[in-house]
Amino acid sequence: MEIEQLISSKEMLDIRTQMLSFAQLQLRDPLLAEDLVQEAFVSALKNINVFRGQSALKTWIFAILKNKILDYLRIKERFVLESDLIDEKNNSFFDEQGHWKSEYEPKDLQQNENEVYCDEFWRIFEICLNHLPARQARVFMMREYLELSTDEICKEAAISVSNLHTSLYRARLQLQYCLSNKLEGE
C-alpha cells in the first residue's frame, strides 16, 4: 500500500502542521518538535505495510508521534510513574478523575471517525483548544492525550500540584463552555 493512495498531499501538509503544533506545545522546542514530527513520518513510511486501515491514517501517524514524544521524555528521565489524583467536579465532559466521560472519550469517537459529527467535533475541539492559554492547553494535552501522571506533568511543566489542578480545572471549564456553545451553534 502506498501512502499516496491513502491521503492527498494537501491533507498530509495539514496533518504535518497539526502534528508540529502539538509537538511544539508539548516540547517547547521548535527544532526538537520538527525532528520528532519528521521521525514520526519516517517511521510511518517505513511501516506503511503494517497500517491496516482500522483507524484513519492521521490517527495512526499521531499515535506514532505521541510515542516519539513519550520516548523522548523517558530518555530525558523526566518520567516518574505515580497514581493520578484529581478532585474537579461539575464538568459535563469530564468524570470525577478529570478524564473524558465515556460518551465523549476519544477512543469511542475514533471508531466512528468517518462520520461527519466526529470530524466536526474534533475540528471544534481543536478550535477550542487553540483558544486556551498555552500552559493550560499544554498540561491538558499532557494529561488527556499523553496520559502523564500528576507528578510527571508537574515535573515537566515546572509547576506545583495545586497549580496543575487549577490549570486543568480552568482548561476543562473553558473547553466545556466553548464546546457547548460551538456544538449548539452559537
Coordinates of C-alpha atoms in Angstrom, one line a residue, residues 13-140:
L13 CA 0.5 19.0 4.9
D14 CA -2.5 19.7 7.1
I15 CA -1.6 16.7 9.3
R16 CA 2.0 17.8 9.5
T17 CA 1.0 21.3 10.6
Q18 CA -1.2 19.9 13.3
M19 CA 1.4 17.4 14.4
L20 CA 4.0 20.2 14.6
S21 CA 1.7 22.4 16.6
F22 CA 1.0 19.6 19.0
A23 CA 4.7 18.7 19.4
Q24 CA 5.8 22.3 19.9
L25 CA 3.1 22.7 22.6
Q26 CA 4.4 19.6 24.4
L27 CA 8.1 20.1 24.0
R28 CA 8.5 23.9 23.8
D29 CA 11.4 23.5 21.4
P30 CA 10.5 24.1 17.7
L31 CA 13.6 22.2 16.4
L32 CA 13.0 19.2 18.6
A33 CA 9.3 19.2 17.7
E34 CA 10.3 19.3 14.0
D35 CA 12.7 16.4 14.5
L36 CA 10.1 14.2 16.2
V37 CA 7.4 15.0 13.6
Q38 CA 9.9 14.0 10.9
E39 CA 10.8 10.8 12.8
A40 CA 7.1 10.0 13.1
F41 CA 6.6 10.4 9.3
V42 CA 9.7 8.4 8.5
S43 CA 8.5 5.6 10.8
A44 CA 5.0 5.7 9.3
L45 CA 6.5 5.5 5.8
K46 CA 8.8 2.6 6.8
N47 CA 5.9 0.7 8.3
I48 CA 3.0 1.7 6.0
N49 CA 2.6 -2.0 5.1
V50 CA 1.6 -2.6 8.8
F51 CA -1.2 0.0 8.6
R52 CA -4.5 -1.9 8.4
G53 CA -6.9 1.0 8.0
Q54 CA -8.7 0.2 11.2
S55 CA -8.3 3.9 12.1
A56 CA -7.6 7.0 10.0
L57 CA -4.1 7.4 8.7
K58 CA -3.9 10.7 10.7
T59 CA -4.8 8.9 13.9
W60 CA -2.1 6.3 13.2
I61 CA 0.6 8.8 12.5
F62 CA -0.4 10.9 15.5
A63 CA -0.1 7.8 17.7
I64 CA 3.4 7.3 16.3
L65 CA 4.2 11.0 17.2
K66 CA 2.7 10.5 20.7
N67 CA 5.1 7.5 21.2
K68 CA 8.1 9.5 19.9
I69 CA 7.3 12.3 22.4
L70 CA 6.9 9.8 25.3
D71 CA 10.1 8.1 24.3
Y72 CA 11.9 11.5 24.4
L73 CA 10.5 12.3 27.8
R74 CA 11.6 8.9 29.1
I75 CA 15.1 9.4 27.8
K76 CA 15.3 12.8 29.5
E77 CA 14.5 11.0 32.7
R78 CA 11.5 13.3 33.4
F79 CA 9.1 10.4 33.6
V80 CA 8.1 9.3 37.1
L81 CA 5.1 6.9 37.3
E82 CA 2.7 7.6 40.1
S83 CA -1.1 7.5 40.5
D84 CA -3.2 10.3 39.3
L85 CA -5.4 12.1 41.8
I86 CA -7.7 15.0 40.9
D87 CA -10.8 16.5 42.5
E88 CA -12.5 18.6 39.9
K89 CA -16.3 18.3 39.8
N90 CA -19.3 19.6 37.8
N91 CA -17.8 19.1 34.4
S92 CA -20.2 17.6 31.9
F93 CA -17.4 16.4 29.6
F94 CA -15.2 15.0 32.3
D95 CA -15.6 12.5 35.1
E96 CA -14.5 12.8 38.8
Q97 CA -10.9 11.8 38.0
G98 CA -10.7 14.5 35.3
H99 CA -10.8 12.1 32.4
W100 CA -13.2 12.1 29.4
K101 CA -16.6 10.7 30.2
S102 CA -17.2 7.6 28.2
E103 CA -19.6 9.2 25.8
Y104 CA -17.0 11.8 24.9
E105 CA -14.0 9.6 25.1
P106 CA -11.8 9.9 22.0
K107 CA -11.4 6.1 21.7
D108 CA -15.2 5.8 21.2
L109 CA -15.3 8.6 18.7
Q110 CA -12.4 7.2 16.7
Q111 CA -14.4 4.1 16.0
N112 CA -16.9 6.3 14.1
E113 CA -14.5 9.0 12.9
N114 CA -15.7 8.7 9.3
E115 CA -19.0 10.1 10.4
V116 CA -19.4 13.8 9.9
Y117 CA -20.3 14.5 13.5
C118 CA -17.0 13.1 14.7
D119 CA -15.0 15.1 12.2
E120 CA -16.9 18.3 13.1
F121 CA -16.4 17.6 16.9
W122 CA -12.7 17.3 16.5
R123 CA -12.5 20.5 14.4
I124 CA -14.5 22.4 17.1
F125 CA -12.4 20.8 19.8
E126 CA -9.2 21.9 18.1
I127 CA -10.5 25.4 17.8
C128 CA -11.5 25.5 21.5
L129 CA -8.1 24.0 22.5
N130 CA -6.3 26.7 20.5
H131 CA -8.2 29.4 22.4
L132 CA -6.9 28.1 25.7
P133 CA -3.9 29.8 27.3
A134 CA -0.7 28.0 26.2
R135 CA 0.1 26.5 29.6
Q136 CA -3.4 25.3 30.2
A137 CA -3.5 23.7 26.7
R138 CA -0.1 22.1 27.3
V139 CA -1.0 20.5 30.6
F140 CA -4.4 19.4 29.4

